[in-house]
PDB file of C-alpha atoms and ligand atoms in Angstrom:
ATOM      1  CA  MET A   7    -187.787 149.161 -21.884  1.00  0.00           C
ATOM      2  CA  ILE A   8    -185.516 146.626 -20.174  1.00  0.00           C
ATOM      3  CA  ASP A   9    -181.566 147.590 -20.087  1.00  0.00           C
ATOM      4  CA  THR A  10    -179.440 145.715 -22.334  1.00  0.00           C
ATOM      5  CA  TYR A  11    -175.696 145.080 -22.371  1.00  0.00           C
ATOM      6  CA  ALA A  12    -173.125 142.776 -24.017  1.00  0.00           C
ATOM      7  CA  VAL A  13    -170.064 141.277 -24.306  1.00  0.00           C
ATOM      8  CA  ILE A  14    -168.200 142.417 -27.083  1.00  0.00           C
ATOM      9  CA  GLY A  15    -165.579 140.522 -29.179  1.00  0.00           C
ATOM     10  CA  ASN A  16    -163.442 138.605 -32.190  1.00  0.00           C
ATOM     11  CA  PRO A  17    -164.751 135.482 -31.683  1.00  0.00           C
ATOM     12  CA  ILE A  18    -167.035 135.897 -29.151  1.00  0.00           C
ATOM     13  CA  SER A  19    -168.704 132.283 -29.105  1.00  0.00           C
ATOM     14  CA  HIS A  20    -166.759 131.057 -26.168  1.00  0.00           C
ATOM     15  CA  SER A  21    -167.668 133.856 -24.114  1.00  0.00           C
ATOM     16  CA  LYS A  22    -168.803 133.079 -20.452  1.00  0.00           C
ATOM     17  CA  SER A  23    -170.066 136.112 -19.980  1.00  0.00           C
ATOM     18  CA  PRO A  24    -173.756 135.732 -21.630  1.00  0.00           C
ATOM     19  CA  LEU A  25    -174.143 132.724 -19.136  1.00  0.00           C
ATOM     20  CA  ILE A  26    -172.600 134.569 -15.829  1.00  0.00           C
ATOM     21  CA  HIS A  27    -174.772 137.446 -16.380  1.00  0.00           C
ATOM     22  CA  SER A  28    -177.514 135.587 -16.634  1.00  0.00           C
ATOM     23  CA  GLU A  29    -177.186 133.985 -13.527  1.00  0.00           C
ATOM     24  CA  PHE A  30    -176.807 136.863 -11.424  1.00  0.00           C
ATOM     25  CA  SER A  31    -179.949 138.545 -12.945  1.00  0.00           C
ATOM     26  CA  LYS A  32    -181.633 135.682 -12.338  1.00  0.00           C
ATOM     27  CA  GLN A  33    -180.068 135.564  -8.080  1.00  0.00           C
ATOM     28  CA  THR A  34    -180.501 139.286  -7.580  1.00  0.00           C
ATOM     29  CA  GLN A  35    -183.642 139.549  -9.899  1.00  0.00           C
ATOM     30  CA  GLN A  36    -182.154 142.130 -11.918  1.00  0.00           C
ATOM     31  CA  HIS A  37    -184.072 141.827 -15.193  1.00  0.00           C
ATOM     32  CA  ILE A  38    -181.530 142.297 -17.946  1.00  0.00           C
ATOM     33  CA  ARG A  39    -180.953 141.481 -21.452  1.00  0.00           C
ATOM     34  CA  TYR A  40    -177.315 140.412 -21.342  1.00  0.00           C
ATOM     35  CA  GLU A  41    -176.196 139.765 -25.713  1.00  0.00           C
ATOM     36  CA  THR A  42    -173.066 138.904 -27.670  1.00  0.00           C
ATOM     37  CA  ILE A  43    -171.526 141.172 -29.955  1.00  0.00           C
ATOM     38  CA  LEU A  44    -168.651 139.745 -32.810  1.00  0.00           C
ATOM     39  CA  SER A  45    -167.346 142.985 -33.908  1.00  0.00           C
ATOM     40  CA  PRO A  46    -165.068 142.985 -37.051  1.00  0.00           C
ATOM     41  CA  LEU A  47    -161.154 143.479 -35.913  1.00  0.00           C
ATOM     42  CA  ASN A  48    -161.334 147.207 -37.781  1.00  0.00           C
ATOM     43  CA  GLY A  49    -164.909 147.854 -36.842  1.00  0.00           C
ATOM     44  CA  PHE A  50    -165.107 148.383 -33.056  1.00  0.00           C
ATOM     45  CA  THR A  51    -165.898 151.747 -32.629  1.00  0.00           C
ATOM     46  CA  THR A  52    -168.732 151.424 -35.119  1.00  0.00           C
ATOM     47  CA  ALA A  53    -170.173 148.135 -33.361  1.00  0.00           C
ATOM     48  CA  ILE A  54    -170.357 149.822 -30.145  1.00  0.00           C
ATOM     49  CA  GLU A  55    -171.913 152.977 -31.486  1.00  0.00           C
ATOM     50  CA  ILE A  56    -174.823 151.467 -32.974  1.00  0.00           C
ATOM     51  CA  PHE A  57    -175.180 149.535 -29.321  1.00  0.00           C
ATOM     52  CA  ARG A  58    -175.200 153.009 -27.811  1.00  0.00           C
ATOM     53  CA  GLN A  59    -177.326 154.257 -30.420  1.00  0.00           C
ATOM     54  CA  GLY A  60    -179.828 151.604 -29.745  1.00  0.00           C
ATOM     55  CA  GLY A  61    -180.319 152.219 -25.986  1.00  0.00           C
ATOM     56  CA  GLY A  62    -177.815 150.114 -24.914  1.00  0.00           C
ATOM     57  CA  LYS A  63    -176.597 150.725 -21.116  1.00  0.00           C
ATOM     58  CA  GLY A  64    -172.962 149.312 -20.643  1.00  0.00           C
ATOM     59  CA  LEU A  65    -170.903 146.782 -22.172  1.00  0.00           C
ATOM     60  CA  ASN A  66    -167.829 144.081 -21.124  1.00  0.00           C
ATOM     61  CA  VAL A  67    -165.436 144.243 -23.608  1.00  0.00           C
ATOM     62  CA  THR A  68    -163.062 140.852 -24.698  1.00  0.00           C
ATOM     63  CA  LEU A  69    -160.175 140.163 -26.699  1.00  0.00           C
ATOM     64  CA  PRO A  70    -158.822 141.998 -28.397  1.00  0.00           C
ATOM     65  CA  PHE A  71    -160.559 144.934 -27.952  1.00  0.00           C
ATOM     66  CA  LYS A  72    -159.427 145.993 -24.219  1.00  0.00           C
ATOM     67  CA  VAL A  73    -156.520 148.779 -25.365  1.00  0.00           C
ATOM     68  CA  GLU A  74    -159.221 150.344 -27.730  1.00  0.00           C
ATOM     69  CA  ALA A  75    -162.086 150.330 -25.060  1.00  0.00           C
ATOM     70  CA  TYR A  76    -159.009 152.393 -23.473  1.00  0.00           C
ATOM     71  CA  LYS A  77    -158.800 154.880 -25.854  1.00  0.00           C
ATOM     72  CA  ILE A  78    -162.271 155.595 -27.105  1.00  0.00           C
ATOM     73  CA  SER A  79    -163.451 156.081 -23.011  1.00  0.00           C
ATOM     74  CA  THR A  80    -164.169 159.615 -21.949  1.00  0.00           C
ATOM     75  CA  GLN A  81    -163.579 158.930 -18.289  1.00  0.00           C
ATOM     76  CA  LEU A  82    -161.428 156.225 -16.541  1.00  0.00           C
ATOM     77  CA  THR A  83    -160.972 154.916 -13.229  1.00  0.00           C
ATOM     78  CA  GLU A  84    -157.593 154.260 -12.100  1.00  0.00           C
ATOM     79  CA  GLN A  85    -157.442 150.909 -12.646  1.00  0.00           C
ATOM     80  CA  ALA A  86    -158.546 151.229 -16.055  1.00  0.00           C
ATOM     81  CA  SER A  87    -155.458 153.781 -16.370  1.00  0.00           C
ATOM     82  CA  SER A  88    -152.863 152.220 -14.665  1.00  0.00           C
ATOM     83  CA  SER A  89    -153.936 148.827 -17.091  1.00  0.00           C
ATOM     84  CA  HIS A  90    -153.621 150.945 -20.002  1.00  0.00           C
ATOM     85  CA  ALA A  91    -157.223 148.504 -21.144  1.00  0.00           C
ATOM     86  CA  VAL A  92    -161.146 148.447 -20.452  1.00  0.00           C
ATOM     87  CA  ASN A  93    -163.181 145.958 -19.641  1.00  0.00           C
ATOM     88  CA  THR A  94    -166.630 147.359 -18.577  1.00  0.00           C
ATOM     89  CA  ILE A  95    -168.086 150.393 -20.159  1.00  0.00           C
ATOM     90  CA  VAL A  96    -171.071 152.781 -18.910  1.00  0.00           C
ATOM     91  CA  PHE A  97    -172.888 154.775 -21.436  1.00  0.00           C
ATOM     92  CA  ASP A  98    -174.276 158.281 -19.717  1.00  0.00           C
ATOM     93  CA  GLY A  99    -175.110 160.112 -22.346  1.00  0.00           C
ATOM     94  CA  ASP A 100    -172.311 161.499 -24.524  1.00  0.00           C
ATOM     95  CA  LYS A 101    -169.943 160.234 -21.594  1.00  0.00           C
ATOM     96  CA  ILE A 102    -167.927 156.376 -21.934  1.00  0.00           C
ATOM     97  CA  TYR A 103    -167.072 155.708 -18.200  1.00  0.00           C
ATOM     98  CA  GLY A 104    -164.063 152.529 -18.598  1.00  0.00           C
ATOM     99  CA  ASP A 105    -163.313 150.615 -15.770  1.00  0.00           C
ATOM    100  CA  ASN A 106    -160.988 147.347 -15.189  1.00  0.00           C
ATOM    101  CA  THR A 107    -162.196 145.133 -13.306  1.00  0.00           C
ATOM    102  CA  ASP A 108    -159.887 141.816 -14.133  1.00  0.00           C
ATOM    103  CA  GLY A 109    -157.590 142.793 -11.251  1.00  0.00           C
ATOM    104  CA  THR A 110    -160.324 143.353  -8.647  1.00  0.00           C
ATOM    105  CA  GLY A 111    -161.450 140.068  -9.833  1.00  0.00           C
ATOM    106  CA  LEU A 112    -158.372 137.999  -9.107  1.00  0.00           C
ATOM    107  CA  ILE A 113    -157.907 139.727  -6.027  1.00  0.00           C
ATOM    108  CA  ARG A 114    -161.515 138.964  -4.660  1.00  0.00           C
ATOM    109  CA  ASP A 115    -160.620 135.304  -5.997  1.00  0.00           C
ATOM    110  CA  ILE A 116    -157.508 134.900  -4.217  1.00  0.00           C
ATOM    111  CA  THR A 117    -158.262 136.415  -0.960  1.00  0.00           C
ATOM    112  CA  VAL A 118    -161.635 135.635  -0.550  1.00  0.00           C
ATOM    113  CA  ASN A 119    -162.551 132.535  -2.240  1.00  0.00           C
ATOM    114  CA  LEU A 120    -159.213 130.918  -1.643  1.00  0.00           C
ATOM    115  CA  ARG A 121    -158.382 132.544   1.727  1.00  0.00           C
ATOM    116  CA  PHE A 122    -155.156 133.317   1.066  1.00  0.00           C
ATOM    117  CA  ALA A 123    -153.786 136.997   2.053  1.00  0.00           C
ATOM    118  CA  ILE A 124    -151.362 138.980  -0.223  1.00  0.00           C
ATOM    119  CA  THR A 125    -150.006 141.134   2.529  1.00  0.00           C
ATOM    120  CA  ALA A 126    -146.460 140.645   3.314  1.00  0.00           C
ATOM    121  CA  LYS A 127    -145.774 137.956   0.841  1.00  0.00           C
ATOM    122  CA  ARG A 128    -143.109 137.553  -1.596  1.00  0.00           C
ATOM    123  CA  VAL A 129    -145.192 137.702  -4.996  1.00  0.00           C
ATOM    124  CA  LEU A 130    -143.991 136.547  -8.318  1.00  0.00           C
ATOM    125  CA  LEU A 131    -145.808 137.594 -11.467  1.00  0.00           C
ATOM    126  CA  CYS A 132    -144.686 135.816 -14.758  1.00  0.00           C
ATOM    127  CA  GLY A 133    -145.728 138.055 -17.726  1.00  0.00           C
ATOM    128  CA  ALA A 134    -145.382 141.693 -18.854  1.00  0.00           C
ATOM    129  CA  GLY A 135    -147.996 141.729 -20.833  1.00  0.00           C
ATOM    130  CA  GLY A 136    -151.636 142.690 -21.157  1.00  0.00           C
ATOM    131  CA  ALA A 137    -153.211 140.544 -18.982  1.00  0.00           C
ATOM    132  CA  ALA A 138    -149.892 141.361 -16.310  1.00  0.00           C
ATOM    133  CA  ARG A 139    -150.359 144.922 -16.790  1.00  0.00           C
ATOM    134  CA  GLY A 140    -153.987 145.057 -15.515  1.00  0.00           C
ATOM    135  CA  ILE A 141    -152.844 143.101 -12.052  1.00  0.00           C
ATOM    136  CA  VAL A 142    -149.761 145.223 -11.252  1.00  0.00           C
ATOM    137  CA  LEU A 143    -151.684 147.800  -9.116  1.00  0.00           C
ATOM    138  CA  PRO A 144    -154.420 145.838  -7.582  1.00  0.00           C
ATOM    139  CA  LEU A 145    -151.406 143.560  -6.095  1.00  0.00           C
ATOM    140  CA  LEU A 146    -149.532 146.391  -5.419  1.00  0.00           C
ATOM    141  CA  LYS A 147    -152.252 147.387  -3.190  1.00  0.00           C
ATOM    142  CA  GLN A 148    -152.377 144.199  -1.061  1.00  0.00           C
ATOM    143  CA  ASN A 149    -148.829 145.381   0.282  1.00  0.00           C
ATOM    144  CA  PRO A 150    -147.373 142.311  -0.385  1.00  0.00           C
ATOM    145  CA  LEU A 151    -143.228 142.239   0.728  1.00  0.00           C
ATOM    146  CA  ILE A 152    -142.003 142.296  -2.506  1.00  0.00           C
ATOM    147  CA  LEU A 153    -143.033 141.811  -6.190  1.00  0.00           C
ATOM    148  CA  THR A 154    -141.151 140.410  -8.486  1.00  0.00           C
ATOM    149  CA  ILE A 155    -142.492 140.866 -12.324  1.00  0.00           C
ATOM    150  CA  SER A 156    -140.066 138.633 -14.509  1.00  0.00           C
ATOM    151  CA  ASN A 157    -140.514 137.750 -17.932  1.00  0.00           C
ATOM    152  CA  ARG A 158    -138.781 135.920 -20.891  1.00  0.00           C
ATOM    153  CA  THR A 159    -138.202 139.657 -22.637  1.00  0.00           C
ATOM    154  CA  THR A 160    -136.801 141.907 -19.834  1.00  0.00           C
ATOM    155  CA  GLN A 161    -136.856 144.859 -20.885  1.00  0.00           C
ATOM    156  CA  LYS A 162    -140.576 144.783 -21.048  1.00  0.00           C
ATOM    157  CA  ALA A 163    -140.495 143.623 -17.421  1.00  0.00           C
ATOM    158  CA  HIS A 164    -138.511 146.752 -16.216  1.00  0.00           C
ATOM    159  CA  GLU A 165    -140.886 148.956 -18.559  1.00  0.00           C
ATOM    160  CA  LEU A 166    -144.311 147.389 -16.312  1.00  0.00           C
ATOM    161  CA  ARG A 167    -142.118 148.213 -13.144  1.00  0.00           C
ATOM    162  CA  LYS A 168    -141.013 151.877 -14.115  1.00  0.00           C
ATOM    163  CA  GLN A 169    -144.978 152.277 -14.606  1.00  0.00           C
ATOM    164  CA  PHE A 170    -145.458 151.818 -10.605  1.00  0.00           C
ATOM    165  CA  SER A 171    -141.848 153.372  -9.492  1.00  0.00           C
ATOM    166  CA  SER A 172    -143.741 155.222  -6.513  1.00  0.00           C
ATOM    167  CA  TYR A 173    -143.431 152.062  -4.851  1.00  0.00           C
ATOM    168  CA  LYS A 174    -140.636 150.694  -3.359  1.00  0.00           C
ATOM    169  CA  ASN A 175    -141.996 146.722  -3.152  1.00  0.00           C
ATOM    170  CA  ILE A 176    -141.490 146.133  -6.742  1.00  0.00           C
ATOM    171  CA  GLU A 177    -138.649 144.533  -9.130  1.00  0.00           C
ATOM    172  CA  SER A 178    -138.066 142.781 -12.173  1.00  0.00           C
ATOM    173  CA  GLY A 179    -135.909 141.006 -14.199  1.00  0.00           C
ATOM    174  CA  ASN A 180    -135.772 137.570 -16.369  1.00  0.00           C
ATOM    175  CA  TYR A 181    -136.627 133.874 -15.013  1.00  0.00           C
ATOM    176  CA  LYS A 182    -133.164 133.347 -15.167  1.00  0.00           C
ATOM    177  CA  ASP A 183    -133.369 136.351 -12.017  1.00  0.00           C
ATOM    178  CA  ILE A 184    -135.281 134.323 -10.034  1.00  0.00           C
ATOM    179  CA  LEU A 185    -132.931 131.252  -9.547  1.00  0.00           C
ATOM    180  CA  GLY A 186    -132.309 130.622  -5.818  1.00  0.00           C
ATOM    181  CA  LYS A 187    -135.301 132.813  -4.559  1.00  0.00           C
ATOM    182  CA  GLU A 188    -138.524 131.262  -2.942  1.00  0.00           C
ATOM    183  CA  PHE A 189    -142.564 132.424  -3.291  1.00  0.00           C
ATOM    184  CA  ASP A 190    -145.679 132.587  -1.328  1.00  0.00           C
ATOM    185  CA  LEU A 191    -148.002 133.169  -4.255  1.00  0.00           C
ATOM    186  CA  ILE A 192    -146.871 132.567  -7.978  1.00  0.00           C
ATOM    187  CA  ILE A 193    -149.038 134.058 -11.202  1.00  0.00           C
ATOM    188  CA  ASN A 194    -149.000 133.179 -14.289  1.00  0.00           C
ATOM    189  CA  ALA A 195    -150.184 136.258 -16.623  1.00  0.00           C
ATOM    190  CA  THR A 196    -148.585 134.680 -19.650  1.00  0.00           C
ATOM    191  CA  SER A 197    -150.378 133.594 -22.761  1.00  0.00           C
ATOM    192  CA  THR A 198    -148.350 130.117 -22.363  1.00  0.00           C
ATOM    193  CA  SER A 199    -151.148 128.166 -21.430  1.00  0.00           C
ATOM    194  CA  LEU A 200    -153.125 129.508 -24.208  1.00  0.00           C
ATOM    195  CA  ILE A 201    -150.656 127.749 -26.272  1.00  0.00           C
ATOM    196  CA  ASN A 202    -149.682 124.611 -23.826  1.00  0.00           C
ATOM    197  CA  LYS A 203    -145.870 125.548 -23.414  1.00  0.00           C
ATOM    198  CA  SER A 204    -144.284 125.856 -20.388  1.00  0.00           C
ATOM    199  CA  LEU A 205    -142.158 129.258 -18.678  1.00  0.00           C
ATOM    200  CA  PRO A 206    -138.393 128.575 -18.592  1.00  0.00           C
ATOM    201  CA  LEU A 207    -139.013 128.678 -14.747  1.00  0.00           C
ATOM    202  CA  PRO A 208    -136.356 127.396 -12.365  1.00  0.00           C
ATOM    203  CA  GLN A 209    -136.552 124.653  -9.851  1.00  0.00           C
ATOM    204  CA  GLY A 210    -137.147 126.200  -6.043  1.00  0.00           C
ATOM    205  CA  ILE A 211    -139.218 128.901  -6.763  1.00  0.00           C
ATOM    206  CA  PHE A 212    -142.245 127.291  -4.986  1.00  0.00           C
ATOM    207  CA  SER A 213    -143.127 125.794  -1.293  1.00  0.00           C
ATOM    208  CA  ALA A 214    -145.731 123.179  -0.322  1.00  0.00           C
ATOM    209  CA  LYS A 215    -147.179 126.742   1.017  1.00  0.00           C
ATOM    210  CA  SER A 216    -147.266 128.511  -2.129  1.00  0.00           C
ATOM    211  CA  LEU A 217    -150.729 129.181  -3.549  1.00  0.00           C
ATOM    212  CA  VAL A 218    -149.715 128.964  -7.691  1.00  0.00           C
ATOM    213  CA  TYR A 219    -152.242 130.734  -9.717  1.00  0.00           C
ATOM    214  CA  ASP A 220    -152.836 130.510 -13.442  1.00  0.00           C
ATOM    215  CA  LEU A 221    -155.019 132.918 -14.690  1.00  0.00           C
ATOM    216  CA  MET A 222    -156.202 131.049 -17.867  1.00  0.00           C
ATOM    217  CA  TYR A 223    -159.430 128.807 -16.691  1.00  0.00           C
ATOM    218  CA  GLY A 224    -160.621 125.777 -17.126  1.00  0.00           C
ATOM    219  CA  ASN A 225    -157.584 123.525 -17.011  1.00  0.00           C
ATOM    220  CA  MET A 226    -155.264 122.424 -14.031  1.00  0.00           C
ATOM    221  CA  ASN A 227    -153.194 120.969 -16.436  1.00  0.00           C
ATOM    222  CA  THR A 228    -151.619 123.751 -18.232  1.00  0.00           C
ATOM    223  CA  PRO A 229    -147.573 122.976 -17.962  1.00  0.00           C
ATOM    224  CA  PHE A 230    -147.044 125.766 -15.549  1.00  0.00           C
ATOM    225  CA  LEU A 231    -149.093 123.964 -13.341  1.00  0.00           C
ATOM    226  CA  GLN A 232    -147.953 120.604 -14.077  1.00  0.00           C
ATOM    227  CA  PHE A 233    -144.257 122.111 -13.120  1.00  0.00           C
ATOM    228  CA  ALA A 234    -145.775 123.426  -9.826  1.00  0.00           C
ATOM    229  CA  ARG A 235    -147.216 119.962  -8.908  1.00  0.00           C
ATOM    230  CA  LYS A 236    -143.929 118.559  -9.518  1.00  0.00           C
ATOM    231  CA  GLU A 237    -141.526 120.911  -7.519  1.00  0.00           C
ATOM    232  CA  GLY A 238    -144.400 120.252  -4.435  1.00  0.00           C
ATOM    233  CA  ALA A 239    -146.873 123.016  -4.503  1.00  0.00           C
ATOM    234  CA  THR A 240    -150.446 121.561  -3.369  1.00  0.00           C
ATOM    235  CA  HIS A 241    -152.093 124.961  -3.584  1.00  0.00           C
ATOM    236  CA  LEU A 242    -153.272 125.425  -7.197  1.00  0.00           C
ATOM    237  CA  SER A 243    -155.749 127.295  -8.645  1.00  0.00           C
ATOM    238  CA  ASP A 244    -157.365 128.179 -12.228  1.00  0.00           C
ATOM    239  CA  GLY A 245    -158.810 131.782 -13.105  1.00  0.00           C
ATOM    240  CA  ILE A 246    -161.875 130.464 -13.277  1.00  0.00           C
ATOM    241  CA  GLY A 247    -162.850 132.243  -9.608  1.00  0.00           C
ATOM    242  CA  MET A 248    -161.140 135.038 -11.261  1.00  0.00           C
ATOM    243  CA  LEU A 249    -163.757 135.331 -14.167  1.00  0.00           C
ATOM    244  CA  VAL A 250    -166.284 135.267 -11.928  1.00  0.00           C
ATOM    245  CA  GLU A 251    -165.186 137.614  -9.726  1.00  0.00           C
ATOM    246  CA  GLN A 252    -164.732 139.844 -12.823  1.00  0.00           C
ATOM    247  CA  ALA A 253    -168.410 139.586 -14.059  1.00  0.00           C
ATOM    248  CA  ALA A 254    -169.846 140.085 -10.199  1.00  0.00           C
ATOM    249  CA  GLU A 255    -167.697 143.741 -10.128  1.00  0.00           C
ATOM    250  CA  SER A 256    -169.104 144.854 -13.450  1.00  0.00           C
ATOM    251  CA  PHE A 257    -172.613 143.554 -12.605  1.00  0.00           C
ATOM    252  CA  PHE A 258    -171.934 146.140  -9.735  1.00  0.00           C
ATOM    253  CA  ILE A 259    -170.735 148.902 -11.780  1.00  0.00           C
ATOM    254  CA  TRP A 260    -173.605 148.373 -13.655  1.00  0.00           C
ATOM    255  CA  ARG A 261    -175.877 147.405 -11.218  1.00  0.00           C
ATOM    256  CA  GLY A 262    -175.325 148.649  -7.449  1.00  0.00           C
ATOM    257  CA  ILE A 263    -175.944 145.247  -6.648  1.00  0.00           C
ATOM    258  CA  ARG A 264    -173.159 142.425  -5.575  1.00  0.00           C
ATOM    259  CA  PRO A 265    -173.858 138.914  -6.569  1.00  0.00           C
ATOM    260  CA  GLU A 266    -173.403 135.927  -5.030  1.00  0.00           C
ATOM    261  CA  THR A 267    -170.033 134.568  -6.836  1.00  0.00           C
ATOM    262  CA  LYS A 268    -169.834 131.285  -4.821  1.00  0.00           C
ATOM    263  CA  PRO A 269    -172.392 129.021  -6.985  1.00  0.00           C
ATOM    264  CA  VAL A 270    -171.370 130.349 -10.348  1.00  0.00           C
ATOM    265  CA  ILE A 271    -168.456 129.717  -9.843  1.00  0.00           C
ATOM    266  CA  LYS A 272    -169.340 126.204  -8.734  1.00  0.00           C
ATOM    267  CA  MET A 273    -171.931 125.993 -11.671  1.00  0.00           C
ATOM    268  CA  LEU A 274    -169.241 127.004 -14.299  1.00  0.00           C
ATOM    269  CA  ARG A 275    -166.109 125.054 -12.790  1.00  0.00           C
ATOM    270  CA  LYS A 276    -168.662 121.518 -12.933  1.00  0.00           C
ATOM    271  CA  LYS A 277    -169.519 123.011 -16.846  1.00  0.00           C
ATOM    272  CA  THR A 278    -165.859 123.310 -18.038  1.00  0.00           C
ATOM    273  CA  GLN A 279    -164.870 120.370 -16.647  1.00  0.00           C
ATOM    274  CA  ASN A 280    -167.567 118.654 -18.252  1.00  0.00           C
ATOM    275  CA  ASP A 281    -166.915 120.590 -21.678  1.00  0.00           C
ATOM    276  CA  MET A 282    -163.217 119.107 -21.441  1.00  0.00           C
ATOM    277  CA  ARG A 283    -164.211 115.544 -21.194  1.00  0.00           C
ATOM    278  CA  ASN A 284    -166.618 115.944 -24.159  1.00  0.00           C
ATOM    279  CA  LYS A 285    -163.670 117.326 -26.516  1.00  0.00           C
TER     280      LYS A 285
HETATM  281  P1  ATR B 326    -151.618 139.150 -23.003  1.00  0.00           P
HETATM  282  O1  ATR B 326    -152.762 140.468 -23.335  1.00  0.00           O
HETATM  283  O2  ATR B 326    -152.315 137.449 -23.081  1.00  0.00           O
HETATM  284  O3  ATR B 326    -150.620 139.256 -21.838  1.00  0.00           O
HETATM  285  P2  ATR B 326    -149.089 139.999 -24.437  1.00  0.00           P
HETATM  286  O4  ATR B 326    -149.394 140.933 -24.352  1.00  0.00           O
HETATM  287  O5  ATR B 326    -148.957 139.214 -26.069  1.00  0.00           O
HETATM  288  O6  ATR B 326    -151.101 138.626 -24.313  1.00  0.00           O
HETATM  289  O7  ATR B 326    -148.235 138.757 -23.557  1.00  0.00           O
HETATM  290  C1  ATR B 326    -147.710 137.750 -23.275  1.00  0.00           C
HETATM  291  C2  ATR B 326    -146.924 137.522 -22.493  1.00  0.00           C
HETATM  292  O8  ATR B 326    -146.853 136.088 -22.665  1.00  0.00           O
HETATM  293  C3  ATR B 326    -145.670 138.024 -22.315  1.00  0.00           C
HETATM  294  O9  ATR B 326    -145.519 138.440 -21.272  1.00  0.00           O
HETATM  295  C4  ATR B 326    -145.148 136.917 -23.071  1.00  0.00           C
HETATM  296  O10 ATR B 326    -143.627 137.130 -23.083  1.00  0.00           O
HETATM  297  P3  ATR B 326    -142.307 138.257 -23.618  1.00  0.00           P
HETATM  298  O11 ATR B 326    -142.954 139.671 -23.478  1.00  0.00           O
HETATM  299  O12 ATR B 326    -141.089 137.978 -23.611  1.00  0.00           O
HETATM  300  O13 ATR B 326    -143.141 137.784 -25.676  1.00  0.00           O
HETATM  301  C5  ATR B 326    -145.350 136.109 -22.489  1.00  0.00           C
HETATM  302  N1  ATR B 326    -145.091 134.642 -23.808  1.00  0.00           N
HETATM  303  C6  ATR B 326    -146.038 134.224 -24.740  1.00  0.00           C
HETATM  304  N2  ATR B 326    -144.966 133.357 -24.515  1.00  0.00           N
HETATM  305  C7  ATR B 326    -144.083 132.551 -24.229  1.00  0.00           C
HETATM  306  C8  ATR B 326    -143.105 131.716 -24.149  1.00  0.00           C
HETATM  307  N3  ATR B 326    -143.092 130.689 -25.312  1.00  0.00           N
HETATM  308  N4  ATR B 326    -142.235 131.820 -23.102  1.00  0.00           N
HETATM  309  C9  ATR B 326    -142.183 132.500 -22.331  1.00  0.00           C
HETATM  310  N5  ATR B 326    -143.348 133.539 -22.489  1.00  0.00           N
HETATM  311  C10 ATR B 326    -144.139 133.732 -23.396  1.00  0.00           C
END
């Protein structure tokens, strides 16, 4: 029997995961089946139970179920516990292993694909919601000079920082607090790009050498990236590389083989550009 995996979410039809995993399985000659599951908003546990009873081996979990997946996992990796969210599940008998590959995906994209070393750099993380929480620990593990978390709601930034109080190179505040500071790496982990809104960032935080990264993929003209460009930043990235890298990490967890990500990123970038043009 072919091993079956799936991505579960609501909505799910937009998900690029089936395409990415089909490329990975062709490339590595791992014959797997990869499905999509549209779970009712209040029926996540039932939906995954049906999948597991049917012999499903593992899942990718996407919005809005990452926190529920975290709660139902019987074993969690350090990355999943610090994120309070799970995007990769492995079923093993009664056990449900929960991991979160988003952070690893981001770090691989920045350090390997974009060849930007985070170590000893000044890093600004915009946002303190679910997406931001998933990348704090992987960023800290790269040993930046300082990791500054900025958020519209200051208290949420402080709470997120306190979760990592064993690290000394982390600070938190709101967007006014970063006036007069410059950063080498600026990451947008807020949901503003999804709703085409800008962030209240002060001028002067970017340099020509800064890497500016928007977690959203498929749009190099988000208000955040436009502002960075206007401020003189030239090294800009959307989150497409992160999307493929987090999928590769899930594939590795399930199959023990690490697929080549570069050709898949290239293919997906071309496809999303065409999709944007035909909109
Ligand atoms: P996600 O899982 O995408 O992170 P979330 O947990 O709802 O979603 O978090 C959304 C993030 O985007 C938060 O950091 C939020 O800031 P607040 O905590 O102050 O709400 C940020 N955000 C959303 N809309 C924003 C806006 N118009 N301006 C600034 N920040 C915004």
